[in-house]
Short mmCIF file of C-alpha atoms in Angstrom, two decimals:
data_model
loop_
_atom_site.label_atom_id
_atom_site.label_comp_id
_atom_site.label_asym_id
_atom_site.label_seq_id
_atom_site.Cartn_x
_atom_site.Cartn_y
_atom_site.Cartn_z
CA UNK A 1 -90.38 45.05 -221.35
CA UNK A 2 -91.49 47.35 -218.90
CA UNK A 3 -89.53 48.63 -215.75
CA UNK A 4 -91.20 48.72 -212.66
CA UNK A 5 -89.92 51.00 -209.88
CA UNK A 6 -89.89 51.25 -206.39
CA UNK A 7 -93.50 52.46 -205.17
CA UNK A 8 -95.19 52.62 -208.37
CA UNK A 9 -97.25 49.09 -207.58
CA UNK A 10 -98.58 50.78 -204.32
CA UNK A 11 -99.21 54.40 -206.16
CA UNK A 12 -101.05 52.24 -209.04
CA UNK A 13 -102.81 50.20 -206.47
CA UNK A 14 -104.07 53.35 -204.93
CA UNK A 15 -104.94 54.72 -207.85
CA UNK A 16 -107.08 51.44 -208.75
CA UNK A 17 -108.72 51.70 -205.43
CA UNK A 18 -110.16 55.10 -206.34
CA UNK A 19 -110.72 54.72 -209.99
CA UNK A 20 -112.64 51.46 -209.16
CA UNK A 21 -114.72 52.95 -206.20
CA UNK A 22 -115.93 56.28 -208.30
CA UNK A 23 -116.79 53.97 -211.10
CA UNK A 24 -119.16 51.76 -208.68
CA UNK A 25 -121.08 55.11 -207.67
CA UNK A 26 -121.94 55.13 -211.37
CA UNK A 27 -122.23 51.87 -213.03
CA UNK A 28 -124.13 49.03 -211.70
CA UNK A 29 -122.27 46.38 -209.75
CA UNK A 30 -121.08 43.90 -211.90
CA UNK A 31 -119.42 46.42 -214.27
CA UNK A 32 -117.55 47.42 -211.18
CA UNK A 33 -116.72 44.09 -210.29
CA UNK A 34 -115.37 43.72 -213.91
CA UNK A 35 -113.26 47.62 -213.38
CA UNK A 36 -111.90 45.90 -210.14
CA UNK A 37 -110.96 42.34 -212.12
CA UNK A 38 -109.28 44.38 -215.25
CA UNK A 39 -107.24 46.13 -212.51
CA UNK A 40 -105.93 43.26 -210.67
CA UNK A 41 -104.98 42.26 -213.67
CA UNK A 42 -103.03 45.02 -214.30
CA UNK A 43 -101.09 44.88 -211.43
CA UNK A 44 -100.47 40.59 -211.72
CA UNK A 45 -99.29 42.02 -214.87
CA UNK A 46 -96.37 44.55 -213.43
CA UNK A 47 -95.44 42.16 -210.44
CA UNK A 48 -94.51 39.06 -213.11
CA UNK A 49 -92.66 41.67 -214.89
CA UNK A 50 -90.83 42.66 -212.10
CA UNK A 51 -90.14 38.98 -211.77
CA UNK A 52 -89.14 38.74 -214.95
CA UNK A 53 -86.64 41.59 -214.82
CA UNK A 54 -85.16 40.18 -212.04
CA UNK A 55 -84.80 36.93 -214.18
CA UNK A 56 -83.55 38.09 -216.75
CA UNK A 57 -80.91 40.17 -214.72
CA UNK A 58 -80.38 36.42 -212.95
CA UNK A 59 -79.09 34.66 -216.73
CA UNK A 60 -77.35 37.82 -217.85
CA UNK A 61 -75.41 38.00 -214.66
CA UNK A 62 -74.59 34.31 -215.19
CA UNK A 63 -72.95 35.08 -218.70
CA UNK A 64 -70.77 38.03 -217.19
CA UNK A 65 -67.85 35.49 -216.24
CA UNK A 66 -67.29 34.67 -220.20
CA UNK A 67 -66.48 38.52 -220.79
CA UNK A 68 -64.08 38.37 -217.98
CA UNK A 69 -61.02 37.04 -219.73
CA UNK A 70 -58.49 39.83 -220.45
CA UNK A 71 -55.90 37.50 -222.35
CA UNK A 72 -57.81 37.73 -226.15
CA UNK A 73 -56.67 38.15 -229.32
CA UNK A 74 -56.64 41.40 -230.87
CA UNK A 75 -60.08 42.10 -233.10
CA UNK A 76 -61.51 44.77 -235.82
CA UNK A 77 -65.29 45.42 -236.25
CA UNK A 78 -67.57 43.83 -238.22
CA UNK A 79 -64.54 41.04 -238.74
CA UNK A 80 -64.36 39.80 -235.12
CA UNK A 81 -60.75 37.93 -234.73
CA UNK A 82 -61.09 36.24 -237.90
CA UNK A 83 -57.89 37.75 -239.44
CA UNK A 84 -55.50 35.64 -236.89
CA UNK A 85 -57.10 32.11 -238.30
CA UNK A 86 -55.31 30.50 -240.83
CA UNK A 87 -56.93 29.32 -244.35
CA UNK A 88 -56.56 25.61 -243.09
CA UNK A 89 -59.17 24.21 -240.33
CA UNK A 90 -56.65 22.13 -239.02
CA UNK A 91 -54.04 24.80 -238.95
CA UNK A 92 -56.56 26.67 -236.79
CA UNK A 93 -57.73 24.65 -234.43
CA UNK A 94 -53.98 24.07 -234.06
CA UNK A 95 -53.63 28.03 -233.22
CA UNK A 96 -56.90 27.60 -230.57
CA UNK A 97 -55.12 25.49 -228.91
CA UNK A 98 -52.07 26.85 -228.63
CA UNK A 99 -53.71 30.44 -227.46
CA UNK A 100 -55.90 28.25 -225.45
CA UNK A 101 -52.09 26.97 -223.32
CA UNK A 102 -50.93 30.87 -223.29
CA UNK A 103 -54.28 32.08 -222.08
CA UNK A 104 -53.37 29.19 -219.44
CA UNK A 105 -50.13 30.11 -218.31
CA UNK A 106 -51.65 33.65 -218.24
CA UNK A 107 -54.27 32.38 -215.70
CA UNK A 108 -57.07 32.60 -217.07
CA UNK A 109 -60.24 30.16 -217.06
CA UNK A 110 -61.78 31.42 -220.24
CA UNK A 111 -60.61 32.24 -224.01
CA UNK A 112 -63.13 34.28 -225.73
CA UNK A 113 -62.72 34.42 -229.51
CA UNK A 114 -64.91 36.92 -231.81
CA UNK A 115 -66.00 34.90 -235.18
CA UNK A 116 -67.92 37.98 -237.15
CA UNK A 117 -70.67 39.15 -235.07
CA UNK A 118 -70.50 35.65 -232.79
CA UNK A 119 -69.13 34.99 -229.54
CA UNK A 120 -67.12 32.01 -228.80
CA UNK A 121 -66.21 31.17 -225.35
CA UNK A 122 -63.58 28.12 -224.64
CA UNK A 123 -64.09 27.24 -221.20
CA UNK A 124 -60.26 26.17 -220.11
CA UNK A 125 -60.72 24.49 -216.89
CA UNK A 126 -63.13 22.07 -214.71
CA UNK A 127 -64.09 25.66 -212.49
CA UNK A 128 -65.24 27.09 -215.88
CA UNK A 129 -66.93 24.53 -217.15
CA UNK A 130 -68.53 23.66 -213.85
CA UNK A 131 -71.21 26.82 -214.01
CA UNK A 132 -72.30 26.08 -217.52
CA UNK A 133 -73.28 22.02 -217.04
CA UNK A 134 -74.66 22.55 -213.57
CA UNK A 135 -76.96 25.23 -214.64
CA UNK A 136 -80.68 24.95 -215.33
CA UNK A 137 -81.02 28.11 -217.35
CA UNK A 138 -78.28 27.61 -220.11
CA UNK A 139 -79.74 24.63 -222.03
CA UNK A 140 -80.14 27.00 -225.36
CA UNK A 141 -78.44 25.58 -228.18
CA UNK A 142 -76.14 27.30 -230.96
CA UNK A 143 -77.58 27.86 -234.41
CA UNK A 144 -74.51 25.51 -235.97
CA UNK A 145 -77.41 22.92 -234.41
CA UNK A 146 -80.19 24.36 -236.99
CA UNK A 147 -78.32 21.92 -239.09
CA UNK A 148 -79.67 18.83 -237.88
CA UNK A 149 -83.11 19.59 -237.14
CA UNK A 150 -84.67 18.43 -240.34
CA UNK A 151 -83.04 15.21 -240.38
CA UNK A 152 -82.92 14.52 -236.36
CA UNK A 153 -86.05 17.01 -235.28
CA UNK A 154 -86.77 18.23 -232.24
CA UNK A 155 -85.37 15.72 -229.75
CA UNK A 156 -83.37 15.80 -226.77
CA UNK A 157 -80.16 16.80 -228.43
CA UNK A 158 -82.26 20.08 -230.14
CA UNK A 159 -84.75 20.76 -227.66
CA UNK A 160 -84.41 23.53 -225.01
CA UNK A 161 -86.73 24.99 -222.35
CA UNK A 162 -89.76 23.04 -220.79
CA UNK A 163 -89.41 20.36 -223.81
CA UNK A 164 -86.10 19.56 -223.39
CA UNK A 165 -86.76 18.32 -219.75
CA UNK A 166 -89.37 16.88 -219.84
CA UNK A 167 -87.33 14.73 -222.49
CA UNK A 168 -84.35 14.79 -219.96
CA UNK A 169 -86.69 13.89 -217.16
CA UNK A 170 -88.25 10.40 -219.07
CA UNK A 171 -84.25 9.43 -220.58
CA UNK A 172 -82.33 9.82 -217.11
CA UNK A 173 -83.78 6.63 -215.34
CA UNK A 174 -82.58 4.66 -218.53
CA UNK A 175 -78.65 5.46 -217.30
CA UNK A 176 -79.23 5.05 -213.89
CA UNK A 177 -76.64 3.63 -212.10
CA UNK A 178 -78.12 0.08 -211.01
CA UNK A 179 -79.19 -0.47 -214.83
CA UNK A 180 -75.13 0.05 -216.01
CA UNK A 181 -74.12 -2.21 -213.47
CA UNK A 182 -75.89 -5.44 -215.48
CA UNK A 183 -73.81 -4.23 -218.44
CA UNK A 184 -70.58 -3.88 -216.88
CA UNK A 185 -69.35 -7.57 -218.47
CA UNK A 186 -70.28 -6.72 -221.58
CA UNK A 187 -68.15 -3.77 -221.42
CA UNK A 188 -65.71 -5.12 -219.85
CA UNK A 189 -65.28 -8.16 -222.38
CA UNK A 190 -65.34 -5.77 -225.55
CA UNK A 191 -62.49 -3.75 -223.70
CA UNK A 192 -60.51 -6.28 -223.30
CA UNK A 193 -60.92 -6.70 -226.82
CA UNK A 194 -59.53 -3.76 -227.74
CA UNK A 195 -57.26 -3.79 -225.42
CA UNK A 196 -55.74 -7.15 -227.81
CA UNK A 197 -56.31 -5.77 -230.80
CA UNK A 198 -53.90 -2.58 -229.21
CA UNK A 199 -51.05 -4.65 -227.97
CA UNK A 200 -50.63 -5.93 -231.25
CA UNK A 201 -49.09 -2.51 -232.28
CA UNK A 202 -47.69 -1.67 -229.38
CA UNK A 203 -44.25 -3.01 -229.71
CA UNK A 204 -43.76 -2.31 -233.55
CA UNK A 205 -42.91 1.25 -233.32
CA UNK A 206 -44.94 2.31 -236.18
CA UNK A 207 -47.78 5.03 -235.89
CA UNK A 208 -51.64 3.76 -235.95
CA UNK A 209 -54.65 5.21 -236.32
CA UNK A 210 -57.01 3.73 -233.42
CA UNK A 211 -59.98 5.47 -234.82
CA UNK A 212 -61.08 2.05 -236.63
CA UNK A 213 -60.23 -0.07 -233.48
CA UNK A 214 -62.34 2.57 -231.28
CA UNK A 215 -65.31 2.29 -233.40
CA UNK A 216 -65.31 -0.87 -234.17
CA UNK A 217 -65.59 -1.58 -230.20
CA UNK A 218 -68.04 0.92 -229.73
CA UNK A 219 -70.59 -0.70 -232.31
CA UNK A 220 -69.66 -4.45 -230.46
CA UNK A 221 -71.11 -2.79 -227.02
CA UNK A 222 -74.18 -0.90 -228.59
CA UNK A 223 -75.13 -4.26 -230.24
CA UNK A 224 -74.98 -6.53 -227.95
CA UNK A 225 -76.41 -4.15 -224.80
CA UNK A 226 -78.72 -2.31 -226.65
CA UNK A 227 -79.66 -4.97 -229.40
CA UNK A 228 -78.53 -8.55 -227.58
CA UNK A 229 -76.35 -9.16 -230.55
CA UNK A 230 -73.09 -10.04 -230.88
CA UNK A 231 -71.67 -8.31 -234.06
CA UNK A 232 -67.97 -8.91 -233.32
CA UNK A 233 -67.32 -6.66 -235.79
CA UNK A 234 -63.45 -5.74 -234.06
CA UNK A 235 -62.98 -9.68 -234.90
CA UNK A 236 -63.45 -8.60 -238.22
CA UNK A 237 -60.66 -8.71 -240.75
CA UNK A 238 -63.06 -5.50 -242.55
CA UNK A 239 -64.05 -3.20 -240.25
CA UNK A 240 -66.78 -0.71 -241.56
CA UNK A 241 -66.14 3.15 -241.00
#
């Protein structure tokens, strides 16, 4: 990437101007035609760069409020922070969390974490989170997505750049407002539903695991408002997983 200064796009065009003249008084027009078209060029060339620069300044300055936390774990090269997590994944995101509540109290709006040479920020509020969905510019995604391309390719939950909106652009008038409205009873019926299927735990005092009830509900709406079936599958005495 080249830097372009202050002046030097009016010294260069000067120095276009004469190169391009002399060169007329010796070659025959269209050859200086071409000198003159090569030079443009040249400077179109400089003045996108400039813009460019001043884009790229534009996204970096937009990443500057993730380095801004001071309340972060202690870290060692090459290593990052990974000495403070525990052997357990649970165990660890347990520990997140609870930094995440100190870095809280310490009043901050970001918890950066250093996993070997990778960054990790953990937005910890609405005002921190606010920048990163309502941007335009940070639609990259994270290698950990790499993953999935071979088995979901290069769709809207992959895609970045020009082909991820153009994707976003043909997919948002499918959850437009008016069109959720017409399945509002559907919802509304599964819901209540689950909402049954709740109470009958509620006064046993015995721990349950919702996840089943939760999923099960979810399939009933996809069904029946994206398929027009009814699977009742949280009527089910077997509920699949």
């Amino acid at each position: 990437m080249v830097k372009v200064q202050k002046g030097k796009v009016e010294e260069l065009k000067k120095l276009q101007k004469t190169e391009v003249s002399s060169s007329a008084q010796h070659v025959p027009q269209d050859q200086a035609s071409t000198s003159a078209d090569v030079a443009g060029d040249i400077e179109n060339a400089l003045m996108k760069d400039r813009t460019d620069n001043k884009k790229e300044k534009k996204e970096q300055l937009s990443k500057i409020h993730a380095w801004k936390s001071n309340f972060r774990p202690s870290s060692i090269p090459i290593f990052g922070n990974l000495q403070h997590f525990p052997s357990d994944p649970y165990v660890s995101t347990e520990w997140i969390i609870e930094y995440s509540h100190l870095a809280l109290k310490q009043g901050e709006s970001c918890l950066r974490l250093w996993v070997g040479n990778l960054l990790y920020v953990y937005p910890l509020s609405g005002s921190a989170l606010k920048p990163i969905l309502e941007s335009s510019v940070e639609i990259s995604k994270g290698s950990d997505y790499n993953f999935f391309k071979a088995w979901l390719g290069n769709g809207l939950l992959l895609s970045d750049g020009a082909e991820w909106k153009a994707q976003r652009a043909m997919l948002t008038p499918t959850f437009h407002f008016t069109i959720l409205n017409d399945f509002m009873q559907i919802f509304n019926r599964q819901t209540k539903i689950l909402l049954e299927k709740m109470q009958e735990h509620a006064d046993n005092g015995k721990m349950v695991d919702i996840y089943e009830m939760i999923g099960a509900c979810s399939v009933d709406m996809i069904g029946e408002a994206g398929m027009g079936v009814e699977l009742k599958t949280s009527k089910s005495k077997t509920i699949p997983t």
